[in-house]
PDB file of C-alpha atoms in Angstrom:
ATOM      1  CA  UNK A   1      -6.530 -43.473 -10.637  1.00 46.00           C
ATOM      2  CA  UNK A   2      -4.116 -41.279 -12.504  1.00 49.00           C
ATOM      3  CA  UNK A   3      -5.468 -38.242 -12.521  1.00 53.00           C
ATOM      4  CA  UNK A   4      -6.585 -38.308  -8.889  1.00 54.00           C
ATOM      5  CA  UNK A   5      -2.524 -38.995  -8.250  1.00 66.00           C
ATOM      6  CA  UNK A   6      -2.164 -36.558 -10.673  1.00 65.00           C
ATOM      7  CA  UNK A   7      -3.892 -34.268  -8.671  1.00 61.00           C
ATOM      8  CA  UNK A   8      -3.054 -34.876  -5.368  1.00 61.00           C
ATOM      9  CA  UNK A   9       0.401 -34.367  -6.380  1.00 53.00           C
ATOM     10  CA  UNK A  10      -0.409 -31.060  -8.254  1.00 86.00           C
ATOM     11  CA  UNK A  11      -2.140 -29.969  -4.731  1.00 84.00           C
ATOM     12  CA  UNK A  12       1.354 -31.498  -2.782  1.00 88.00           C
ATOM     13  CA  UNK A  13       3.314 -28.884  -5.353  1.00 92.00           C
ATOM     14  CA  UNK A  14       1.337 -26.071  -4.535  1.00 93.00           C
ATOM     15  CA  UNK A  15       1.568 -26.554  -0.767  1.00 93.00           C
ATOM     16  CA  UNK A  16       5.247 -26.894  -0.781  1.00 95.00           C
ATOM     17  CA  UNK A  17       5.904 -23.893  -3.172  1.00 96.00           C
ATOM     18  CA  UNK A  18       3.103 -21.615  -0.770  1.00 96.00           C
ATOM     19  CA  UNK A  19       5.345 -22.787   2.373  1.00 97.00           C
ATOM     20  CA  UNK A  20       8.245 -21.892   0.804  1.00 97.00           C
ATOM     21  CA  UNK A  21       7.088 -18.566   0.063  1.00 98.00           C
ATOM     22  CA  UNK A  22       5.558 -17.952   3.281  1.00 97.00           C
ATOM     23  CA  UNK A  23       9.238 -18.662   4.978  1.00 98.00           C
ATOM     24  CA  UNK A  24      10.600 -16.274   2.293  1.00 98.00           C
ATOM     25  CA  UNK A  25       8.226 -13.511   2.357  1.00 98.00           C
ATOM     26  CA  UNK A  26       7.629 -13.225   6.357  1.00 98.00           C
ATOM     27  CA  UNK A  27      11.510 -14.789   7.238  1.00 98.00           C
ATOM     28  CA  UNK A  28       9.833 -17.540   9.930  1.00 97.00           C
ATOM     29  CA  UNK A  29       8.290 -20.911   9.532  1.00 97.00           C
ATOM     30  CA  UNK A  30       4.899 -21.304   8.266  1.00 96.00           C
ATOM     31  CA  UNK A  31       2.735 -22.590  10.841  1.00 94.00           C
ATOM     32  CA  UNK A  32       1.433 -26.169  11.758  1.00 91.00           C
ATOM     33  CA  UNK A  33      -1.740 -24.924  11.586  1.00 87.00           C
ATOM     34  CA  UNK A  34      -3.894 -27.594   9.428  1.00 88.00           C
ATOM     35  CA  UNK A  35      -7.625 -25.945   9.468  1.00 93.00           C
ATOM     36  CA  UNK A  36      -8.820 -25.135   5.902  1.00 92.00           C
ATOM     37  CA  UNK A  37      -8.095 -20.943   6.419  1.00 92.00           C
ATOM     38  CA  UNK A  38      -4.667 -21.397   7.119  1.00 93.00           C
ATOM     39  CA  UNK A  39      -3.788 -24.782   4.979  1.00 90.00           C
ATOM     40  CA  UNK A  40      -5.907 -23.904   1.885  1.00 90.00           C
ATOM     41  CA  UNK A  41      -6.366 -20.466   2.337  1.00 94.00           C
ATOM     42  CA  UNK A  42      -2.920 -18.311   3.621  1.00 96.00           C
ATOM     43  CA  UNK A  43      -0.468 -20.970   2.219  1.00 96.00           C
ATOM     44  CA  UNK A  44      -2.421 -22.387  -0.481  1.00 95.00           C
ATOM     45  CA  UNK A  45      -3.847 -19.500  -2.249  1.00 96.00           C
ATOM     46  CA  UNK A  46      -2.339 -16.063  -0.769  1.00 97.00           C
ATOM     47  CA  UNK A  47       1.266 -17.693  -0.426  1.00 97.00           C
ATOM     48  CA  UNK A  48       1.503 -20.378  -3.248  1.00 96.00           C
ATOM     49  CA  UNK A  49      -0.647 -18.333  -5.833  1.00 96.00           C
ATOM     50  CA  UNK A  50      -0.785 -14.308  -5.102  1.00 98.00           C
ATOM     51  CA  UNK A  51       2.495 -13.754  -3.358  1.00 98.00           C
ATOM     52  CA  UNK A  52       4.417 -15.636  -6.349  1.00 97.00           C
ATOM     53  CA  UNK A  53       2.650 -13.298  -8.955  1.00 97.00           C
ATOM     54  CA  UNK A  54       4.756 -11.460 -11.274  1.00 97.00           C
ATOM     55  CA  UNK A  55       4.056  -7.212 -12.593  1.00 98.00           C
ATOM     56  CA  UNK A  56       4.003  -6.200  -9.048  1.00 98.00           C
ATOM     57  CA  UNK A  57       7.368  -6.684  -6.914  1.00 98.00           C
ATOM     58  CA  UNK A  58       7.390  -8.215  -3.473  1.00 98.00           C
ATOM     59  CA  UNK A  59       8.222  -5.271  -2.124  1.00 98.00           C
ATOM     60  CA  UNK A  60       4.927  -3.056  -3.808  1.00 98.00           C
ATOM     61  CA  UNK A  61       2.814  -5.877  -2.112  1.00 98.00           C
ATOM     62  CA  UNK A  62       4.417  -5.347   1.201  1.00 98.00           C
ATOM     63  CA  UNK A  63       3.086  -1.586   0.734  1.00 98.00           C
ATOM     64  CA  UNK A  64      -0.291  -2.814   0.320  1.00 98.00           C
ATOM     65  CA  UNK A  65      -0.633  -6.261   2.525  1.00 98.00           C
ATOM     66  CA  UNK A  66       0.739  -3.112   5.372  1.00 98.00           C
ATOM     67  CA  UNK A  67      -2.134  -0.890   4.874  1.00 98.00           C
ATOM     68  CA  UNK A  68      -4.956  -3.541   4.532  1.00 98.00           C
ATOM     69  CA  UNK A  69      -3.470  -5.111   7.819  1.00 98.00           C
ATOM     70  CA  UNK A  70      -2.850  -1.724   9.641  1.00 98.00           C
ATOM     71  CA  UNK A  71      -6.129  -1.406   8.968  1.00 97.00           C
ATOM     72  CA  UNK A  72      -7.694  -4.507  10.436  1.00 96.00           C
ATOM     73  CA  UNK A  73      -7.703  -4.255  13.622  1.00 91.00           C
ATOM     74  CA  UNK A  74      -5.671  -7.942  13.842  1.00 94.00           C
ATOM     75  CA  UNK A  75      -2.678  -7.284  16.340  1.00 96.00           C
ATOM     76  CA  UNK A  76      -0.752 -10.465  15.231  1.00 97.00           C
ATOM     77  CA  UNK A  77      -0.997 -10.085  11.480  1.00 97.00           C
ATOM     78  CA  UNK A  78       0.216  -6.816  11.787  1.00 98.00           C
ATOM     79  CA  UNK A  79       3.025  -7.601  14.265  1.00 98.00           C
ATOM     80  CA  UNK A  80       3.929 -10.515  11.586  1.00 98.00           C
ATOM     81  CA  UNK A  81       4.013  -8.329   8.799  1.00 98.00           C
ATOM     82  CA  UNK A  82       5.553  -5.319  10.450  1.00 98.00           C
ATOM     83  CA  UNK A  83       8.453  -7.538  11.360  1.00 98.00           C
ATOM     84  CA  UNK A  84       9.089  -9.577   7.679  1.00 98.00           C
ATOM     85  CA  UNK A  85       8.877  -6.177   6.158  1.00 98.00           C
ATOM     86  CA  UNK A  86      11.784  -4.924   7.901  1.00 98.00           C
ATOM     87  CA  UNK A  87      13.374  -8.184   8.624  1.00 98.00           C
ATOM     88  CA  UNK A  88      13.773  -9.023   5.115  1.00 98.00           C
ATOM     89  CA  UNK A  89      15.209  -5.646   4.339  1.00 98.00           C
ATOM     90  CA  UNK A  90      12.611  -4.855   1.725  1.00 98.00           C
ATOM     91  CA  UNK A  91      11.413  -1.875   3.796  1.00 98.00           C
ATOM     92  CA  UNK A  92      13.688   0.409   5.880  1.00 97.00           C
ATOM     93  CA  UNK A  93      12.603   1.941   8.799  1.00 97.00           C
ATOM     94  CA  UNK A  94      13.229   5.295   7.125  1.00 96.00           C
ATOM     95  CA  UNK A  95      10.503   4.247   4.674  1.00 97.00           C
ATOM     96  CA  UNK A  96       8.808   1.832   7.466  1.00 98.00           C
ATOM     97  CA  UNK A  97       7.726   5.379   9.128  1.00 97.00           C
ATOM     98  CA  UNK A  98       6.945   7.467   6.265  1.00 97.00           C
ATOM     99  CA  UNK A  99       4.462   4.586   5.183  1.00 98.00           C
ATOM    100  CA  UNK A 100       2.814   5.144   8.495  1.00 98.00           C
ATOM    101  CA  UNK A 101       2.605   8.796   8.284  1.00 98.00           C
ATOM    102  CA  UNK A 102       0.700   8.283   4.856  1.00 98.00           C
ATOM    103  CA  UNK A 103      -1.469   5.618   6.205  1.00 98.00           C
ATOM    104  CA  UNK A 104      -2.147   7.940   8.876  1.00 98.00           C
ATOM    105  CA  UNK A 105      -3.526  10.447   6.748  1.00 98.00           C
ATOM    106  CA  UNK A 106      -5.753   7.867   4.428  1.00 98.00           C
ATOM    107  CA  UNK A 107      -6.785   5.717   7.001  1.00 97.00           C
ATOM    108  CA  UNK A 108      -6.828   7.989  10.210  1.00 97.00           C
ATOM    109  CA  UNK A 109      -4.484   8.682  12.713  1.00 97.00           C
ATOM    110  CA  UNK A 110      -5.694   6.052  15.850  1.00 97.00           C
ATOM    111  CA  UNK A 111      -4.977   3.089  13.819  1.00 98.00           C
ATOM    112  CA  UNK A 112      -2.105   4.593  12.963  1.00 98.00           C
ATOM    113  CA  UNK A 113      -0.912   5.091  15.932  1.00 98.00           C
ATOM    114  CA  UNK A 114      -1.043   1.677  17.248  1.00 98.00           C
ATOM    115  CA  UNK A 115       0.440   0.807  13.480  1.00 98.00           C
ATOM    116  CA  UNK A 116       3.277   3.125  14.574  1.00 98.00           C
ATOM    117  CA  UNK A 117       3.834   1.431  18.075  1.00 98.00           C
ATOM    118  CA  UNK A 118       4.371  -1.945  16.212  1.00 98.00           C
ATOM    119  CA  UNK A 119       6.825  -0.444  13.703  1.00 98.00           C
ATOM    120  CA  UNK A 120       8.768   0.515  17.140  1.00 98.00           C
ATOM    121  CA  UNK A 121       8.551  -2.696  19.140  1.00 98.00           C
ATOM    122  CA  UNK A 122       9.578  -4.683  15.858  1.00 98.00           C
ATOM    123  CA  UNK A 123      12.600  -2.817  15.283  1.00 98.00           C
ATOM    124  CA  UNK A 124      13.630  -3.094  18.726  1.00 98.00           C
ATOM    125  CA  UNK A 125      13.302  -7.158  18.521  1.00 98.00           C
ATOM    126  CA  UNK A 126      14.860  -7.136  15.213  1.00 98.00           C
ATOM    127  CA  UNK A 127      17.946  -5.688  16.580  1.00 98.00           C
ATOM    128  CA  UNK A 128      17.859  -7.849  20.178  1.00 98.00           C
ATOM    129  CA  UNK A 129      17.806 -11.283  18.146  1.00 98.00           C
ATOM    130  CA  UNK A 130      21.019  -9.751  15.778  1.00 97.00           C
ATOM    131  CA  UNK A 131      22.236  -9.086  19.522  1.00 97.00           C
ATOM    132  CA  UNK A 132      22.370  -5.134  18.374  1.00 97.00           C
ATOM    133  CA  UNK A 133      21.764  -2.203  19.852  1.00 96.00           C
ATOM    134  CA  UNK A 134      19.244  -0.363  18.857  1.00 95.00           C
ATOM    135  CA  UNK A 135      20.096   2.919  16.843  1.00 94.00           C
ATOM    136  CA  UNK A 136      19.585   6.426  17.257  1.00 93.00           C
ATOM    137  CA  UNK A 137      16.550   7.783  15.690  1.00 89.00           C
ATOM    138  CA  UNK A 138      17.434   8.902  12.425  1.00 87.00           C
ATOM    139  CA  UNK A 139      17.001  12.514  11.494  1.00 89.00           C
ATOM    140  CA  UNK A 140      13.388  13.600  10.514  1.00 85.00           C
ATOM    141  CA  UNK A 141      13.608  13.923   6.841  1.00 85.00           C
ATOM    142  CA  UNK A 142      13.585  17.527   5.631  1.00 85.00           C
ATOM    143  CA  UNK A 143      10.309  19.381   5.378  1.00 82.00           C
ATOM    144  CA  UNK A 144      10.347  20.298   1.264  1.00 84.00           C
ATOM    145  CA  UNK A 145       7.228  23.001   1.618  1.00 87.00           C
ATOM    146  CA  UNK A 146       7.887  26.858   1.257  1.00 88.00           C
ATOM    147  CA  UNK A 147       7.424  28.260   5.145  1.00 88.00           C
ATOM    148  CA  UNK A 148       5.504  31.220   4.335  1.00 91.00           C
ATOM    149  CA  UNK A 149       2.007  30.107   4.589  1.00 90.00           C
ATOM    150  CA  UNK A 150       0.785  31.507   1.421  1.00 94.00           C
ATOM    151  CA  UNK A 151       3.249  29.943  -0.274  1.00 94.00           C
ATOM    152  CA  UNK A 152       2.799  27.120   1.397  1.00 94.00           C
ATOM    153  CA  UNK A 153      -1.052  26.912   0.417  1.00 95.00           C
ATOM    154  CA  UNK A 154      -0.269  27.997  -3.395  1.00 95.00           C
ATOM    155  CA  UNK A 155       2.327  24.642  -3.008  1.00 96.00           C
ATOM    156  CA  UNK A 156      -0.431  23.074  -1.636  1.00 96.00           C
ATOM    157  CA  UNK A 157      -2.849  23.753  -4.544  1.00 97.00           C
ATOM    158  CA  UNK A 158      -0.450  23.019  -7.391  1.00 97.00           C
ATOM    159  CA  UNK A 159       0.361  19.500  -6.044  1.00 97.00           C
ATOM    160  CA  UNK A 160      -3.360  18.763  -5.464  1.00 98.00           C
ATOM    161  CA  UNK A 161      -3.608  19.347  -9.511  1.00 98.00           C
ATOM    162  CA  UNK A 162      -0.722  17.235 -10.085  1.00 98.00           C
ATOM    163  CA  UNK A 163      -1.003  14.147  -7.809  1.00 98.00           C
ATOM    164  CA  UNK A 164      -5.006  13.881  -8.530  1.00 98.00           C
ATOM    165  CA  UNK A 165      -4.592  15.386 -11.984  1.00 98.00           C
ATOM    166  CA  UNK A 166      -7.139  17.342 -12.160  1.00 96.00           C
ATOM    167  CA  UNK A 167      -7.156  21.117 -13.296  1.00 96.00           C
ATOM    168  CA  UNK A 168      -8.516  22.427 -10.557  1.00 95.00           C
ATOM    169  CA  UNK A 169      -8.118  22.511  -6.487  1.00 96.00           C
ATOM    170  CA  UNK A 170     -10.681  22.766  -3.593  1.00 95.00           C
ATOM    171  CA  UNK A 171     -11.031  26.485  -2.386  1.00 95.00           C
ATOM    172  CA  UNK A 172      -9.436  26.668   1.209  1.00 92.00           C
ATOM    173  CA  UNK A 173     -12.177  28.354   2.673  1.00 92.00           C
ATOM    174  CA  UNK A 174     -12.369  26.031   6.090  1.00 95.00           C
ATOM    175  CA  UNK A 175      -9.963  24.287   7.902  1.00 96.00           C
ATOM    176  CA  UNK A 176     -10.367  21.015   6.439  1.00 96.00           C
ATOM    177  CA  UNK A 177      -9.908  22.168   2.845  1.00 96.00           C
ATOM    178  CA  UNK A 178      -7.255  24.994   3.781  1.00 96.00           C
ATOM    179  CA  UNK A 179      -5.419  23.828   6.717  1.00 95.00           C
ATOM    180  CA  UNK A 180      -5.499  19.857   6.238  1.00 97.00           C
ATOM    181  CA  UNK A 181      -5.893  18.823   2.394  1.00 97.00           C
ATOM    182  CA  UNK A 182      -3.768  21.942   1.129  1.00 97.00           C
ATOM    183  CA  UNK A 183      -1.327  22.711   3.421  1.00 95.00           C
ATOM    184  CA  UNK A 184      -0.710  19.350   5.045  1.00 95.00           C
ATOM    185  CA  UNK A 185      -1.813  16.523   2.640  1.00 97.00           C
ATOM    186  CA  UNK A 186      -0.630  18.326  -0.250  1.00 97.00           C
ATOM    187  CA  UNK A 187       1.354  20.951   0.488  1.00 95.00           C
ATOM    188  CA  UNK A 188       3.583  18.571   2.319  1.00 95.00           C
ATOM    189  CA  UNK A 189       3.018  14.811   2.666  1.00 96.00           C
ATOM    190  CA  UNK A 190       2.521  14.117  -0.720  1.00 97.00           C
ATOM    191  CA  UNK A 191       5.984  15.834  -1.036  1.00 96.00           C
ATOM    192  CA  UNK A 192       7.704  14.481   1.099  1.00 95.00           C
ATOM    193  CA  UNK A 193      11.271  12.255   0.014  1.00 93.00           C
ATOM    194  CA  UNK A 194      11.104   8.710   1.819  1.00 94.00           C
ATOM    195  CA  UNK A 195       8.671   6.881  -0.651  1.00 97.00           C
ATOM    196  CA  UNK A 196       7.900   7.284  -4.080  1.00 98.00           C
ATOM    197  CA  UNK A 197       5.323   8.557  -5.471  1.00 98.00           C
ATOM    198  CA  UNK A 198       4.467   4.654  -7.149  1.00 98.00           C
ATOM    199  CA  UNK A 199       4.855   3.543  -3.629  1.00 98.00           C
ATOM    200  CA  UNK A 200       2.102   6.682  -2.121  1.00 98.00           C
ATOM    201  CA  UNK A 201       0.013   5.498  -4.554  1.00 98.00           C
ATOM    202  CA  UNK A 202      -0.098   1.530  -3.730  1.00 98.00           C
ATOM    203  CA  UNK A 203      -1.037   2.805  -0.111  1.00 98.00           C
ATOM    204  CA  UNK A 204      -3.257   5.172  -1.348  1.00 98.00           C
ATOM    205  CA  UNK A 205      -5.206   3.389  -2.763  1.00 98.00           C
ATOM    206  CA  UNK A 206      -5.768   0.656  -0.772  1.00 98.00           C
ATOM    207  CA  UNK A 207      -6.652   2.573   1.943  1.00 98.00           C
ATOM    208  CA  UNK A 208      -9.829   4.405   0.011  1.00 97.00           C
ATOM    209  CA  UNK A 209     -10.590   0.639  -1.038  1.00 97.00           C
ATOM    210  CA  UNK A 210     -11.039  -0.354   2.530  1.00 96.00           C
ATOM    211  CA  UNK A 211     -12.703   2.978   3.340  1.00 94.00           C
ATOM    212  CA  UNK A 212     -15.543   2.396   1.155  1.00 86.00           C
ATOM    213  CA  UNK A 213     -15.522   6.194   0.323  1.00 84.00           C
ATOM    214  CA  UNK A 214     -16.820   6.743  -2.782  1.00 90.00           C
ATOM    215  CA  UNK A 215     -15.751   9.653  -4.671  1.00 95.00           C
ATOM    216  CA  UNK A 216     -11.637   9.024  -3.176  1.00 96.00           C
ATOM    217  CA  UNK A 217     -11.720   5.421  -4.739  1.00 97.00           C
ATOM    218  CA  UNK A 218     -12.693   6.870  -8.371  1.00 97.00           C
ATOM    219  CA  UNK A 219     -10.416   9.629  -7.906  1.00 97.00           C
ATOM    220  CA  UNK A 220      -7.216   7.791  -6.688  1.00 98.00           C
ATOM    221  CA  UNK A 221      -7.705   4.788  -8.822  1.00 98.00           C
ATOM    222  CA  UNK A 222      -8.196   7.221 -11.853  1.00 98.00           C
ATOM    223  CA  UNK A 223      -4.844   9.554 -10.526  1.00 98.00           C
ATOM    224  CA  UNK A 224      -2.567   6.782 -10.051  1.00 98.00           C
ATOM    225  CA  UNK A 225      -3.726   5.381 -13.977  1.00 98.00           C
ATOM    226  CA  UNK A 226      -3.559   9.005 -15.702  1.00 98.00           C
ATOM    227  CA  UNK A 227      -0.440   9.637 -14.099  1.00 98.00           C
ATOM    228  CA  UNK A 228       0.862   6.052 -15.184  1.00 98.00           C
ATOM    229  CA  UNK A 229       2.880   5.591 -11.616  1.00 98.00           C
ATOM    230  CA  UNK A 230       0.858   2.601 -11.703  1.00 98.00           C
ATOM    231  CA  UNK A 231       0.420   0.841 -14.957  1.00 98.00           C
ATOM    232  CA  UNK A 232      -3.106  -1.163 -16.306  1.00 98.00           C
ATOM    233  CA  UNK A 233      -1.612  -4.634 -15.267  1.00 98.00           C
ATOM    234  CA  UNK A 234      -0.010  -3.195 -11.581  1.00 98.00           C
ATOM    235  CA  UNK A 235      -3.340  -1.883 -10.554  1.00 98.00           C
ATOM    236  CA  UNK A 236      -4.978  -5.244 -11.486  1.00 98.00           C
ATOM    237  CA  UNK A 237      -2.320  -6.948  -9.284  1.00 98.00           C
ATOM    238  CA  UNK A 238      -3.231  -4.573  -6.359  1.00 98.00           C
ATOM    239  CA  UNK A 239      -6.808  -5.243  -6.205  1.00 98.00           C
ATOM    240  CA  UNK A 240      -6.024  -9.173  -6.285  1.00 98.00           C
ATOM    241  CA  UNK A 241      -3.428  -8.400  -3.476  1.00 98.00           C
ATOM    242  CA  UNK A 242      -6.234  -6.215  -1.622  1.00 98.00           C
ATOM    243  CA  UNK A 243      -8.577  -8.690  -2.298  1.00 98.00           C
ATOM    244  CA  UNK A 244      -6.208 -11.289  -0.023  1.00 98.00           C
ATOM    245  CA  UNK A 245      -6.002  -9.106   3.188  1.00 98.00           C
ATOM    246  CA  UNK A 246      -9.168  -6.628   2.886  1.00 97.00           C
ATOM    247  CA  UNK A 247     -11.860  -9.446   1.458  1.00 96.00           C
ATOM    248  CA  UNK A 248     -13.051 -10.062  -2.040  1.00 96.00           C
ATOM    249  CA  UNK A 249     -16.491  -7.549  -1.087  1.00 96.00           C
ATOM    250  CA  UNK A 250     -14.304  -4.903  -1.239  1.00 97.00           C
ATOM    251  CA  UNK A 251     -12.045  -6.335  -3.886  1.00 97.00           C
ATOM    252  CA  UNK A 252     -14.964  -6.450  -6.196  1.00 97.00           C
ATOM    253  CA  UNK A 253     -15.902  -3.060  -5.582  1.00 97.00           C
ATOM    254  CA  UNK A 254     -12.770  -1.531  -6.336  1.00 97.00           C
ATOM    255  CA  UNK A 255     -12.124  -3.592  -9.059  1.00 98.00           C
ATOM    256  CA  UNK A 256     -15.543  -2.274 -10.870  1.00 98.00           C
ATOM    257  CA  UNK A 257     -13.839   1.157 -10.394  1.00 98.00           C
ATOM    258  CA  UNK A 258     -10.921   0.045 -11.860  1.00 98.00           C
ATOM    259  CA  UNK A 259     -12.336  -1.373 -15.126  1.00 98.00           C
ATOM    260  CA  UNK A 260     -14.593   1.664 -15.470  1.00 98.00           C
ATOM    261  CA  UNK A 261     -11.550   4.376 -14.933  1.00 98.00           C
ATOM    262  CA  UNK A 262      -9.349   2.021 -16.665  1.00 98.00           C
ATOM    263  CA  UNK A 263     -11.788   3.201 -19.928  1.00 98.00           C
ATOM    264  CA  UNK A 264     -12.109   6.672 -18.762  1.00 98.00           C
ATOM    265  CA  UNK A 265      -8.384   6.733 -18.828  1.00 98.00           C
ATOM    266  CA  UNK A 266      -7.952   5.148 -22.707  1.00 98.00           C
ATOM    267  CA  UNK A 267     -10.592   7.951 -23.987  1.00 97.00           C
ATOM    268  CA  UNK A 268      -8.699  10.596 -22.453  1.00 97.00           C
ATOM    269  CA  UNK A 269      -5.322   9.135 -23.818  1.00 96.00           C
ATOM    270  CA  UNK A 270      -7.169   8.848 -26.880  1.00 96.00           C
ATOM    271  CA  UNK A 271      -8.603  12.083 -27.211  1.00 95.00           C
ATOM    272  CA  UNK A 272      -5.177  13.600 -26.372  1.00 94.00           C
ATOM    273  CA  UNK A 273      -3.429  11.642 -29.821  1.00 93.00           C
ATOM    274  CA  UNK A 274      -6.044  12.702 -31.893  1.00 93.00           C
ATOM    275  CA  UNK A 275      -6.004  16.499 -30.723  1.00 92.00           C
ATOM    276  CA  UNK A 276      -2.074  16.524 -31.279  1.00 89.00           C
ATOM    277  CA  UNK A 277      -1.948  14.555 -34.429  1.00 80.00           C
TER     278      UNK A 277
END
């Protein structure tokens, strides 16, 4: 008779300390709702047991738990989240928008456009229940890319060796290679101020996990582990965090990629010591 008490209360615990996050992390109630996905499964698990996880900060799962719900297609989740992220003043707007236009790129521009439209009607209600007007748009933040386009494409190919360090960049002998992955994606939203480059990554890659693209999973993952903006442990956290809002079939996937570029990563390190020592 213990232990079930025992255990009931253990359950009780975790329900109260999953509310309690909830409220915290999306700034309303949590709701009444008492079915199994919402009892056991958002404030049970996600709230009371991945939200409370230390390594990554609340605000690095905000970046994620934005792209895997941008990404879903569910207009209240995203609503929800849009609003605690800027609500809670973990996200500013500044960085609210620049997290769009890098979703946009990774997870294509329709959904982001309705993923921008949130972002705007969300701001607008945060400042009607502070009973505040609504500011001015801020300034676009400065374009950091060399005009001239050849410059401009060499830009383009030198940060496509850095962020995906590699030593070598695609030839830019069609539009999509020339015009949109050197000059654009590289040659100027991957150097763009507004976000970090930790922060690019966290979207990054969780939107080539949801994608289910092959070759950009491995070569993200691997980037954002050889570049150590994202540590063993943090990436670990990410795909649990995925796992939450995408679904553990994709979860699982990019976790085997993460494991197997995980040891990729060591051999290299490894190889690098030995040739210097």
């Amino acid at each position: 008779m213990g232990t079930i008490d025992s255990a009931a209360v253990s359950t009780a615990q975790r329900s109260e300390r999953g509310r309690r996050e909830f409220a915290e992390v999306m700034t309303f109630a949590p709701p009444k709702d008492s079915s199994p996905t919402t009892a056991h499964g958002l404030i049970d698990f996600v709230f009371a047991e991945v939200w409370t996880r230390p390594v990554l900060s609340r605000r690095d799962r905000r970046f994620i738990t934005l792209a895997c719900i941008a990404d879903s297609d569910a207009e209240q989740p995203l609503i929800e989240h849009v609003y605690a992220a800027l609500n809670s003043g973990d996200i500013s707007i500044t960085e609210m928008r620049e997290a769009v236009l890098h979703f946009a790129v990774y997870a294509g521009w329709p959904k982001a456009s309705r993923f921008n439209m949130v972002v705007d009607q969300q701001w607008e209600r945060i400042h009607q229940e502070r009973d505040l007007s609504v500011p001015a748009p801020e300034p676009l933040l400065p374009l950091v890319s060399p005009s001239d386009p050849e410059a401009r494409l060499a830009r383009g190919v030198e940060s496509f060796k850095e962020v995906n360090c590699m030593p070598f960049a695609p030839d830019r002998d069609n539009p999509y290679q020339g015009a949109g992955i050197l000059n654009f994606v590289f040659g100027e939203m991957w150097l763009r101020p507004g976000l970090s480059m930790k922060e690019r990554r966290l979207i990054t890659v969780a939107c080539v996990g949801f994608q289910d693209a092959p070759i950009p999973i491995l070569s993200h993952v691997y980037a954002a582990l050889k570049s150590r903006d994202v540590s063993f442990e943090e990436m670990d956290e990410l795909a649990l965090q995925f796992a939450a809002y995408s679904g553990l079939p994709k979860a699982t996937h990019l976790s085997q990629v993460i494991e197997e570029q995980k040891a990729r990563v060591l051999n290299e390190w490894r190889a690098e010591d030995a040739a210097t020592s």
